[in-house]
């Protein structure tokens, strides 16, 4: 039996976990069971009580560019899950590993209200400062406001509190020390840039950004004894034994985990603009792929919603229409060249 690993007072079975920025894996029914031995901690998808949150029929992931799992740009949609969905996820996986609820809000009252929804079913809370800064806007001094809110939240929380920082949060030795003095249990570092356009939120994943910010922050954390986690966009099997990412106490993953689930075709349209809105797929439409022209796209769906035999029996055109397992994630829409939206109608 392996020895437990301690992180911020929590006993983990593994020094790796799943980040709160995942938008695909938690919706795969067998995910927690299949990975319970590999991952020691699950940070739940970030939620907010802002009106900007959760819209069910919008896609959640877009492949902007993909050459390999060492060279890609993937954009995901923060706040892709409702509070109710994340509560259900927490209850499903709480017996497998340690579970941390991730929240973002512009006010202390909102943070405490959100945290109350997860009391009794999680082992701690993560405050996402990158998303919080977008929710607050530029009308306040963010650093001093964030310190005040975190300090108050830590004082009333009955669970350990983690803070997540991103490139959108200007991180200095002084700010890091001020965060430590609030009493937080640990820090999560994410290399993902987040931005918003109106009501739309976007998060950019890239192995190059992942490596760059690991180098920047590894030097910064060398002067502090606070427990740290790093979100890597490079799959663990592609990290070297002395990779800078391993300077941090534990590693978390999200899009990099897709490498074990899907066969990604090359997506090399670099001239495409970064998204300014998410695609909407109204019921009862579902994606349909041409399995004659693009047979590799059968395996790009992490939910296995495409079946060549099932669909081609009724579709002489060679189109495979996603079945009821389709979760509207949108991965196939940006990974395959000619995806249509179709509805399968059956006579009553």
mmCIF file of C-alpha atoms in Angstrom:
data_model
loop_
_atom_site.group_PDB
_atom_site.id
_atom_site.type_symbol
_atom_site.label_atom_id
_atom_site.label_comp_id
_atom_site.label_asym_id
_atom_site.label_seq_id
_atom_site.Cartn_x
_atom_site.Cartn_y
_atom_site.Cartn_z
ATOM 1 C CA UNK A 1 0.000 0.000 0.000
ATOM 2 C CA UNK A 2 1.461 3.368 -1.044
ATOM 3 C CA UNK A 3 2.160 6.037 1.544
ATOM 4 C CA UNK A 4 -0.247 9.001 1.618
ATOM 5 C CA UNK A 5 0.847 12.349 0.238
ATOM 6 C CA UNK A 6 0.034 15.431 2.285
ATOM 7 C CA UNK A 7 -0.988 18.641 0.570
ATOM 8 C CA UNK A 8 -2.190 21.623 2.593
ATOM 9 C CA UNK A 9 -3.234 19.311 5.411
ATOM 10 C CA UNK A 10 -5.114 16.927 3.111
ATOM 11 C CA UNK A 11 -4.048 13.300 2.810
ATOM 12 C CA UNK A 12 -3.933 12.361 -0.892
ATOM 13 C CA UNK A 13 -3.458 9.008 -2.576
ATOM 14 C CA UNK A 14 -1.615 10.650 -5.492
ATOM 15 C CA UNK A 15 0.273 13.921 -6.184
ATOM 16 C CA UNK A 16 -1.881 14.620 -9.247
ATOM 17 C CA UNK A 17 -5.460 15.664 -9.747
ATOM 18 C CA UNK A 18 -8.045 17.249 -12.028
ATOM 19 C CA UNK A 19 -8.301 21.025 -12.230
ATOM 20 C CA UNK A 20 -11.397 23.178 -11.800
ATOM 21 C CA UNK A 21 -10.970 24.290 -15.427
ATOM 22 C CA UNK A 22 -12.092 20.975 -16.891
ATOM 23 C CA UNK A 23 -15.218 21.240 -19.058
ATOM 24 C CA UNK A 24 -15.405 17.702 -20.493
ATOM 25 C CA UNK A 25 -14.215 14.950 -18.177
ATOM 26 C CA UNK A 26 -16.671 15.360 -15.322
ATOM 27 C CA UNK A 27 -19.563 14.689 -17.691
ATOM 28 C CA UNK A 28 -18.202 11.257 -18.629
ATOM 29 C CA UNK A 29 -20.119 8.815 -16.359
ATOM 30 C CA UNK A 30 -17.233 6.400 -15.792
ATOM 31 C CA UNK A 31 -14.567 9.069 -15.332
ATOM 32 C CA UNK A 32 -14.291 9.138 -11.542
ATOM 33 C CA UNK A 33 -14.291 5.362 -11.288
ATOM 34 C CA UNK A 34 -11.688 4.900 -14.019
ATOM 35 C CA UNK A 35 -9.334 7.529 -12.608
ATOM 36 C CA UNK A 36 -9.843 7.235 -8.853
ATOM 37 C CA UNK A 37 -6.515 5.460 -8.341
ATOM 38 C CA UNK A 38 -4.579 7.853 -10.596
ATOM 39 C CA UNK A 39 -5.829 11.121 -9.097
ATOM 40 C CA UNK A 40 -5.777 12.095 -5.453
ATOM 41 C CA UNK A 41 -7.720 15.352 -5.657
ATOM 42 C CA UNK A 42 -10.571 16.704 -7.764
ATOM 43 C CA UNK A 43 -11.144 20.442 -8.039
ATOM 44 C CA UNK A 44 -14.760 20.777 -9.153
ATOM 45 C CA UNK A 45 -15.669 22.993 -12.152
ATOM 46 C CA UNK A 46 -15.827 26.648 -11.110
ATOM 47 C CA UNK A 47 -19.281 28.089 -10.454
ATOM 48 C CA UNK A 48 -20.646 31.552 -9.728
ATOM 49 C CA UNK A 49 -23.997 33.027 -8.818
ATOM 50 C CA UNK A 50 -23.572 35.768 -11.421
ATOM 51 C CA UNK A 51 -26.187 36.011 -14.163
ATOM 52 C CA UNK A 52 -23.322 35.394 -16.608
ATOM 53 C CA UNK A 53 -23.098 31.751 -15.602
ATOM 54 C CA UNK A 54 -24.284 28.443 -17.104
ATOM 55 C CA UNK A 55 -26.156 28.141 -20.386
ATOM 56 C CA UNK A 56 -26.899 24.497 -21.164
ATOM 57 C CA UNK A 57 -26.975 24.458 -24.967
ATOM 58 C CA UNK A 58 -23.798 26.426 -25.623
ATOM 59 C CA UNK A 59 -20.653 24.525 -26.557
ATOM 60 C CA UNK A 60 -17.892 24.407 -23.947
ATOM 61 C CA UNK A 61 -14.693 23.675 -25.865
ATOM 62 C CA UNK A 62 -13.148 24.869 -29.135
ATOM 63 C CA UNK A 63 -9.959 23.691 -30.826
ATOM 64 C CA UNK A 64 -8.334 26.763 -32.330
ATOM 65 C CA UNK A 65 -5.185 24.944 -33.397
ATOM 66 C CA UNK A 66 -3.839 21.431 -32.901
ATOM 67 C CA UNK A 67 -0.627 19.817 -34.121
ATOM 68 C CA UNK A 68 0.135 17.498 -31.207
ATOM 69 C CA UNK A 69 -0.344 17.286 -27.466
ATOM 70 C CA UNK A 70 2.789 19.422 -27.186
ATOM 71 C CA UNK A 71 1.509 22.034 -29.618
ATOM 72 C CA UNK A 72 -2.101 23.213 -29.463
ATOM 73 C CA UNK A 73 -4.403 26.092 -28.624
ATOM 74 C CA UNK A 74 -7.714 25.066 -27.093
ATOM 75 C CA UNK A 75 -10.308 27.495 -25.759
ATOM 76 C CA UNK A 76 -12.809 26.465 -23.088
ATOM 77 C CA UNK A 77 -15.830 28.188 -21.563
ATOM 78 C CA UNK A 78 -15.678 28.979 -17.834
ATOM 79 C CA UNK A 79 -18.934 28.668 -15.878
ATOM 80 C CA UNK A 80 -20.065 25.782 -18.113
ATOM 81 C CA UNK A 81 -21.760 24.025 -15.213
ATOM 82 C CA UNK A 82 -24.685 24.983 -13.025
ATOM 83 C CA UNK A 83 -24.311 24.877 -9.243
ATOM 84 C CA UNK A 84 -26.771 21.965 -9.171
ATOM 85 C CA UNK A 85 -24.692 19.960 -11.655
ATOM 86 C CA UNK A 86 -21.505 20.508 -9.683
ATOM 87 C CA UNK A 87 -23.230 19.511 -6.439
ATOM 88 C CA UNK A 88 -24.222 16.239 -8.142
ATOM 89 C CA UNK A 89 -20.642 15.683 -9.325
ATOM 90 C CA UNK A 90 -19.317 16.252 -5.811
ATOM 91 C CA UNK A 91 -21.679 13.673 -4.336
ATOM 92 C CA UNK A 92 -20.722 11.153 -7.018
ATOM 93 C CA UNK A 93 -16.952 11.357 -6.517
ATOM 94 C CA UNK A 94 -16.590 12.371 -2.865
ATOM 95 C CA UNK A 95 -15.782 8.822 -1.745
ATOM 96 C CA UNK A 96 -13.080 8.380 -4.384
ATOM 97 C CA UNK A 97 -10.663 11.248 -3.622
ATOM 98 C CA UNK A 98 -10.451 14.621 -1.940
ATOM 99 C CA UNK A 99 -12.893 17.109 -3.480
ATOM 100 C CA UNK A 100 -12.502 20.899 -3.637
ATOM 101 C CA UNK A 101 -15.330 23.253 -4.676
ATOM 102 C CA UNK A 102 -14.192 26.125 -6.917
ATOM 103 C CA UNK A 103 -16.087 29.421 -6.732
ATOM 104 C CA UNK A 104 -15.817 32.928 -8.156
ATOM 105 C CA UNK A 105 -17.870 35.950 -7.197
ATOM 106 C CA UNK A 106 -17.566 39.699 -6.903
ATOM 107 C CA UNK A 107 -18.796 39.900 -3.297
ATOM 108 C CA UNK A 108 -18.081 38.159 -0.004
ATOM 109 C CA UNK A 109 -21.801 37.490 0.476
ATOM 110 C CA UNK A 110 -21.859 35.596 -2.832
ATOM 111 C CA UNK A 111 -18.828 33.514 -1.879
ATOM 112 C CA UNK A 112 -20.345 32.498 1.440
ATOM 113 C CA UNK A 113 -23.694 31.736 -0.194
ATOM 114 C CA UNK A 114 -22.034 29.531 -2.811
ATOM 115 C CA UNK A 115 -19.837 27.772 -0.255
ATOM 116 C CA UNK A 116 -22.886 26.925 1.862
ATOM 117 C CA UNK A 117 -24.212 24.846 -1.036
ATOM 118 C CA UNK A 118 -21.182 22.549 -0.779
ATOM 119 C CA UNK A 119 -20.790 22.224 2.986
ATOM 120 C CA UNK A 120 -20.681 18.591 3.989
ATOM 121 C CA UNK A 121 -19.777 17.306 0.512
ATOM 122 C CA UNK A 122 -16.345 18.868 -0.137
ATOM 123 C CA UNK A 123 -12.984 18.993 1.637
ATOM 124 C CA UNK A 124 -12.150 22.601 0.819
ATOM 125 C CA UNK A 125 -12.801 25.658 -1.338
ATOM 126 C CA UNK A 126 -10.889 27.299 -4.162
ATOM 127 C CA UNK A 127 -11.373 30.984 -4.993
ATOM 128 C CA UNK A 128 -10.574 31.686 -8.645
ATOM 129 C CA UNK A 129 -9.010 35.146 -8.651
ATOM 130 C CA UNK A 130 -8.712 35.326 -12.455
ATOM 131 C CA UNK A 131 -12.453 34.957 -12.969
ATOM 132 C CA UNK A 132 -13.171 37.055 -9.879
ATOM 133 C CA UNK A 133 -11.202 39.954 -11.391
ATOM 134 C CA UNK A 134 -13.398 39.800 -14.513
ATOM 135 C CA UNK A 135 -16.569 39.749 -12.411
ATOM 136 C CA UNK A 136 -15.411 42.719 -10.326
ATOM 137 C CA UNK A 137 -14.300 44.819 -13.298
ATOM 138 C CA UNK A 138 -11.845 47.702 -13.145
ATOM 139 C CA UNK A 139 -13.743 50.019 -10.815
ATOM 140 C CA UNK A 140 -11.936 48.750 -7.704
ATOM 141 C CA UNK A 141 -8.335 48.246 -6.623
ATOM 142 C CA UNK A 142 -8.309 44.511 -7.216
ATOM 143 C CA UNK A 143 -5.361 43.437 -5.054
ATOM 144 C CA UNK A 144 -6.483 45.144 -1.846
ATOM 145 C CA UNK A 145 -10.115 44.166 -2.423
ATOM 146 C CA UNK A 146 -9.159 40.529 -3.078
ATOM 147 C CA UNK A 147 -7.040 40.365 0.080
ATOM 148 C CA UNK A 148 -9.885 41.766 2.198
ATOM 149 C CA UNK A 149 -12.466 39.347 0.750
ATOM 150 C CA UNK A 150 -10.204 36.294 1.033
ATOM 151 C CA UNK A 151 -9.244 37.141 4.618
ATOM 152 C CA UNK A 152 -12.903 37.445 5.607
ATOM 153 C CA UNK A 153 -13.850 34.243 3.781
ATOM 154 C CA UNK A 154 -11.003 32.279 5.385
ATOM 155 C CA UNK A 155 -12.108 33.488 8.825
ATOM 156 C CA UNK A 156 -15.625 32.065 8.408
ATOM 157 C CA UNK A 157 -14.877 28.961 6.304
ATOM 158 C CA UNK A 158 -15.054 25.618 8.053
ATOM 159 C CA UNK A 159 -12.892 24.073 5.337
ATOM 160 C CA UNK A 160 -9.397 24.846 3.978
ATOM 161 C CA UNK A 161 -9.367 27.666 1.406
ATOM 162 C CA UNK A 162 -7.192 27.683 -1.702
ATOM 163 C CA UNK A 163 -6.610 30.625 -4.021
ATOM 164 C CA UNK A 164 -6.099 30.193 -7.758
ATOM 165 C CA UNK A 165 -4.104 32.799 -9.664
ATOM 166 C CA UNK A 166 -3.822 33.181 -13.451
ATOM 167 C CA UNK A 167 -1.847 35.404 -15.857
ATOM 168 C CA UNK A 168 -4.622 37.994 -15.573
ATOM 169 C CA UNK A 169 -3.693 38.488 -11.901
ATOM 170 C CA UNK A 170 -0.493 40.486 -11.496
ATOM 171 C CA UNK A 171 1.479 38.343 -9.074
ATOM 172 C CA UNK A 172 4.392 39.829 -7.123
ATOM 173 C CA UNK A 173 6.337 38.640 -4.088
ATOM 174 C CA UNK A 174 4.447 41.201 -1.986
ATOM 175 C CA UNK A 175 0.999 40.080 -3.222
ATOM 176 C CA UNK A 176 1.990 36.435 -2.699
ATOM 177 C CA UNK A 177 3.020 37.183 0.889
ATOM 178 C CA UNK A 178 -0.204 39.130 1.516
ATOM 179 C CA UNK A 179 -2.201 36.155 0.239
ATOM 180 C CA UNK A 180 -0.265 33.802 2.510
ATOM 181 C CA UNK A 181 -1.013 35.979 5.532
ATOM 182 C CA UNK A 182 -4.772 35.706 4.961
ATOM 183 C CA UNK A 183 -4.524 32.141 6.239
ATOM 184 C CA UNK A 184 -5.157 30.288 2.977
ATOM 185 C CA UNK A 185 -4.193 26.605 2.914
ATOM 186 C CA UNK A 186 -2.502 26.683 -0.492
ATOM 187 C CA UNK A 187 -2.319 28.206 -3.944
ATOM 188 C CA UNK A 188 -3.190 26.888 -7.396
ATOM 189 C CA UNK A 189 -1.327 28.383 -10.353
ATOM 190 C CA UNK A 190 -2.984 28.258 -13.767
ATOM 191 C CA UNK A 191 -1.253 29.324 -17.004
ATOM 192 C CA UNK A 192 -4.599 29.865 -18.708
ATOM 193 C CA UNK A 193 -5.422 33.368 -19.870
ATOM 194 C CA UNK A 194 -9.080 34.264 -19.328
ATOM 195 C CA UNK A 195 -10.955 36.998 -21.141
ATOM 196 C CA UNK A 196 -14.516 38.152 -21.602
ATOM 197 C CA UNK A 197 -16.429 39.846 -24.378
ATOM 198 C CA UNK A 198 -19.790 41.036 -23.108
ATOM 199 C CA UNK A 199 -21.513 38.063 -21.502
ATOM 200 C CA UNK A 200 -19.132 35.529 -23.028
ATOM 201 C CA UNK A 201 -16.166 34.123 -21.063
ATOM 202 C CA UNK A 202 -13.157 32.331 -22.587
ATOM 203 C CA UNK A 203 -10.111 30.466 -21.255
ATOM 204 C CA UNK A 204 -7.044 29.735 -23.411
ATOM 205 C CA UNK A 205 -5.056 26.506 -22.981
ATOM 206 C CA UNK A 206 -1.641 26.054 -24.616
ATOM 207 C CA UNK A 207 1.440 23.934 -23.768
ATOM 208 C CA UNK A 208 3.662 26.908 -24.595
ATOM 209 C CA UNK A 209 1.901 29.150 -22.077
ATOM 210 C CA UNK A 210 1.949 26.236 -19.646
ATOM 211 C CA UNK A 211 5.723 25.890 -19.829
ATOM 212 C CA UNK A 212 6.324 29.663 -19.801
ATOM 213 C CA UNK A 213 4.316 30.389 -16.652
ATOM 214 C CA UNK A 214 5.690 27.328 -14.882
ATOM 215 C CA UNK A 215 9.149 28.868 -15.295
ATOM 216 C CA UNK A 216 8.000 32.309 -14.120
ATOM 217 C CA UNK A 217 6.104 31.101 -11.067
ATOM 218 C CA UNK A 218 8.564 28.389 -10.012
ATOM 219 C CA UNK A 219 11.054 31.142 -9.265
ATOM 220 C CA UNK A 220 8.426 33.154 -7.382
ATOM 221 C CA UNK A 221 7.277 30.316 -5.106
ATOM 222 C CA UNK A 222 10.850 29.396 -4.166
ATOM 223 C CA UNK A 223 10.723 32.053 -1.457
ATOM 224 C CA UNK A 224 7.526 30.864 0.215
ATOM 225 C CA UNK A 225 6.554 27.743 2.143
ATOM 226 C CA UNK A 226 2.907 27.776 1.077
ATOM 227 C CA UNK A 227 1.673 24.508 -0.541
ATOM 228 C CA UNK A 228 1.292 24.902 -4.322
ATOM 229 C CA UNK A 229 -0.404 23.164 -7.238
ATOM 230 C CA UNK A 230 0.183 23.772 -10.939
ATOM 231 C CA UNK A 231 -2.196 23.138 -13.842
ATOM 232 C CA UNK A 232 -0.262 21.606 -16.732
ATOM 233 C CA UNK A 233 -1.417 21.603 -20.358
ATOM 234 C CA UNK A 234 1.271 19.062 -21.168
ATOM 235 C CA UNK A 235 0.200 15.437 -20.526
ATOM 236 C CA UNK A 236 2.131 13.907 -17.665
ATOM 237 C CA UNK A 237 3.744 11.201 -19.798
ATOM 238 C CA UNK A 238 5.299 13.957 -21.944
ATOM 239 C CA UNK A 239 6.816 15.768 -18.959
ATOM 240 C CA UNK A 240 10.451 14.974 -18.219
ATOM 241 C CA UNK A 241 11.715 13.753 -14.875
ATOM 242 C CA UNK A 242 13.116 17.192 -14.041
ATOM 243 C CA UNK A 243 10.396 19.313 -15.669
ATOM 244 C CA UNK A 244 9.923 22.684 -14.016
ATOM 245 C CA UNK A 245 6.250 21.811 -13.427
ATOM 246 C CA UNK A 246 7.410 19.288 -10.843
ATOM 247 C CA UNK A 247 8.751 22.144 -8.716
ATOM 248 C CA UNK A 248 5.174 22.507 -7.458
ATOM 249 C CA UNK A 249 3.819 20.171 -4.800
ATOM 250 C CA UNK A 250 1.100 18.606 -6.942
ATOM 251 C CA UNK A 251 0.090 18.692 -10.619
ATOM 252 C CA UNK A 252 -3.430 19.190 -11.936
ATOM 253 C CA UNK A 253 -4.672 18.491 -15.475
ATOM 254 C CA UNK A 254 -7.676 19.299 -17.693
ATOM 255 C CA UNK A 255 -7.394 19.527 -21.508
ATOM 256 C CA UNK A 256 -4.158 17.477 -21.365
ATOM 257 C CA UNK A 257 -6.210 14.515 -20.108
ATOM 258 C CA UNK A 258 -8.101 14.414 -23.400
ATOM 259 C CA UNK A 259 -4.996 12.795 -24.877
ATOM 260 C CA UNK A 260 -6.006 9.542 -23.155
ATOM 261 C CA UNK A 261 -9.610 9.676 -24.378
ATOM 262 C CA UNK A 262 -9.789 11.021 -27.929
ATOM 263 C CA UNK A 263 -7.926 10.752 -31.240
ATOM 264 C CA UNK A 264 -7.426 14.348 -32.299
ATOM 265 C CA UNK A 265 -7.105 15.130 -36.018
ATOM 266 C CA UNK A 266 -4.814 17.965 -37.030
ATOM 267 C CA UNK A 267 -6.428 21.392 -36.893
ATOM 268 C CA UNK A 268 -4.039 23.895 -38.460
ATOM 269 C CA UNK A 269 -6.168 26.884 -39.483
ATOM 270 C CA UNK A 270 -4.005 29.495 -37.806
ATOM 271 C CA UNK A 271 -5.699 32.357 -39.633
ATOM 272 C CA UNK A 272 -8.953 31.836 -37.750
ATOM 273 C CA UNK A 273 -9.821 34.498 -35.187
ATOM 274 C CA UNK A 274 -10.083 33.589 -31.538
ATOM 275 C CA UNK A 275 -13.738 33.154 -30.575
ATOM 276 C CA UNK A 276 -15.880 36.056 -29.417
ATOM 277 C CA UNK A 277 -19.011 33.969 -28.804
ATOM 278 C CA UNK A 278 -19.884 30.346 -28.180
ATOM 279 C CA UNK A 279 -21.848 28.259 -30.645
ATOM 280 C CA UNK A 280 -25.387 27.394 -29.648
ATOM 281 C CA UNK A 281 -26.863 23.966 -30.495
ATOM 282 C CA UNK A 282 -30.645 24.062 -30.063
ATOM 283 C CA UNK A 283 -32.613 20.896 -29.270
ATOM 284 C CA UNK A 284 -33.151 18.500 -30.998
ATOM 285 C CA UNK A 285 -30.158 19.186 -33.275
ATOM 286 C CA UNK A 286 -26.976 17.142 -32.891
ATOM 287 C CA UNK A 287 -23.619 17.116 -34.692
ATOM 288 C CA UNK A 288 -23.242 14.837 -37.724
ATOM 289 C CA UNK A 289 -19.912 13.869 -39.277
ATOM 290 C CA UNK A 290 -19.058 12.380 -42.686
ATOM 291 C CA UNK A 291 -17.391 9.091 -41.746
ATOM 292 C CA UNK A 292 -16.438 8.390 -45.358
ATOM 293 C CA UNK A 293 -14.431 11.624 -45.727
ATOM 294 C CA UNK A 294 -13.317 11.870 -42.095
ATOM 295 C CA UNK A 295 -13.355 8.409 -40.461
ATOM 296 C CA UNK A 296 -10.957 9.636 -37.754
ATOM 297 C CA UNK A 297 -13.688 11.898 -36.406
ATOM 298 C CA UNK A 298 -15.559 8.897 -35.041
ATOM 299 C CA UNK A 299 -13.032 8.818 -32.201
ATOM 300 C CA UNK A 300 -12.853 12.550 -31.450
ATOM 301 C CA UNK A 301 -15.950 12.451 -29.232
ATOM 302 C CA UNK A 302 -15.029 11.750 -25.571
ATOM 303 C CA UNK A 303 -18.583 10.506 -24.962
ATOM 304 C CA UNK A 304 -18.497 7.999 -27.851
ATOM 305 C CA UNK A 305 -21.675 9.490 -29.289
ATOM 306 C CA UNK A 306 -20.844 8.526 -32.881
ATOM 307 C CA UNK A 307 -21.327 4.955 -34.073
ATOM 308 C CA UNK A 308 -20.430 4.046 -37.662
ATOM 309 C CA UNK A 309 -22.532 0.895 -37.777
ATOM 310 C CA UNK A 310 -25.586 2.383 -36.091
ATOM 311 C CA UNK A 311 -25.726 5.547 -38.166
ATOM 312 C CA UNK A 312 -24.731 4.291 -41.618
ATOM 313 C CA UNK A 313 -27.487 1.688 -41.595
ATOM 314 C CA UNK A 314 -30.027 4.495 -41.955
ATOM 315 C CA UNK A 315 -27.775 7.073 -43.640
ATOM 316 C CA UNK A 316 -26.671 6.236 -47.187
ATOM 317 C CA UNK A 317 -25.019 9.656 -47.372
ATOM 318 C CA UNK A 318 -22.300 8.453 -44.994
ATOM 319 C CA UNK A 319 -23.279 10.816 -42.180
ATOM 320 C CA UNK A 320 -23.025 9.628 -38.592
ATOM 321 C CA UNK A 321 -25.312 11.592 -36.280
ATOM 322 C CA UNK A 322 -24.421 11.837 -32.595
ATOM 323 C CA UNK A 323 -26.737 9.805 -30.393
ATOM 324 C CA UNK A 324 -28.196 10.598 -26.987
ATOM 325 C CA UNK A 325 -24.747 10.409 -25.366
ATOM 326 C CA UNK A 326 -23.842 13.745 -27.042
ATOM 327 C CA UNK A 327 -23.125 16.302 -24.341
ATOM 328 C CA UNK A 328 -22.936 19.384 -26.590
ATOM 329 C CA UNK A 329 -19.275 19.871 -25.667
ATOM 330 C CA UNK A 330 -18.469 21.073 -29.199
ATOM 331 C CA UNK A 331 -15.150 19.243 -29.600
ATOM 332 C CA UNK A 332 -16.160 17.664 -32.905
ATOM 333 C CA UNK A 333 -17.437 20.975 -34.320
ATOM 334 C CA UNK A 334 -13.973 22.538 -34.290
ATOM 335 C CA UNK A 335 -11.870 19.385 -34.781
ATOM 336 C CA UNK A 336 -13.541 18.064 -37.943
ATOM 337 C CA UNK A 337 -13.703 19.883 -41.265
ATOM 338 C CA UNK A 338 -17.344 19.445 -42.248
ATOM 339 C CA UNK A 339 -19.689 18.938 -39.318
ATOM 340 C CA UNK A 340 -23.404 19.528 -39.795
ATOM 341 C CA UNK A 341 -26.162 19.944 -37.252
ATOM 342 C CA UNK A 342 -29.004 17.514 -37.844
ATOM 343 C CA UNK A 343 -32.081 16.153 -36.114
ATOM 344 C CA UNK A 344 -32.982 12.467 -36.289
ATOM 345 C CA UNK A 345 -36.731 12.122 -36.694
ATOM 346 C CA UNK A 346 -38.587 8.879 -36.082
ATOM 347 C CA UNK A 347 -42.243 8.200 -36.975
ATOM 348 C CA UNK A 348 -44.568 8.023 -34.000
#
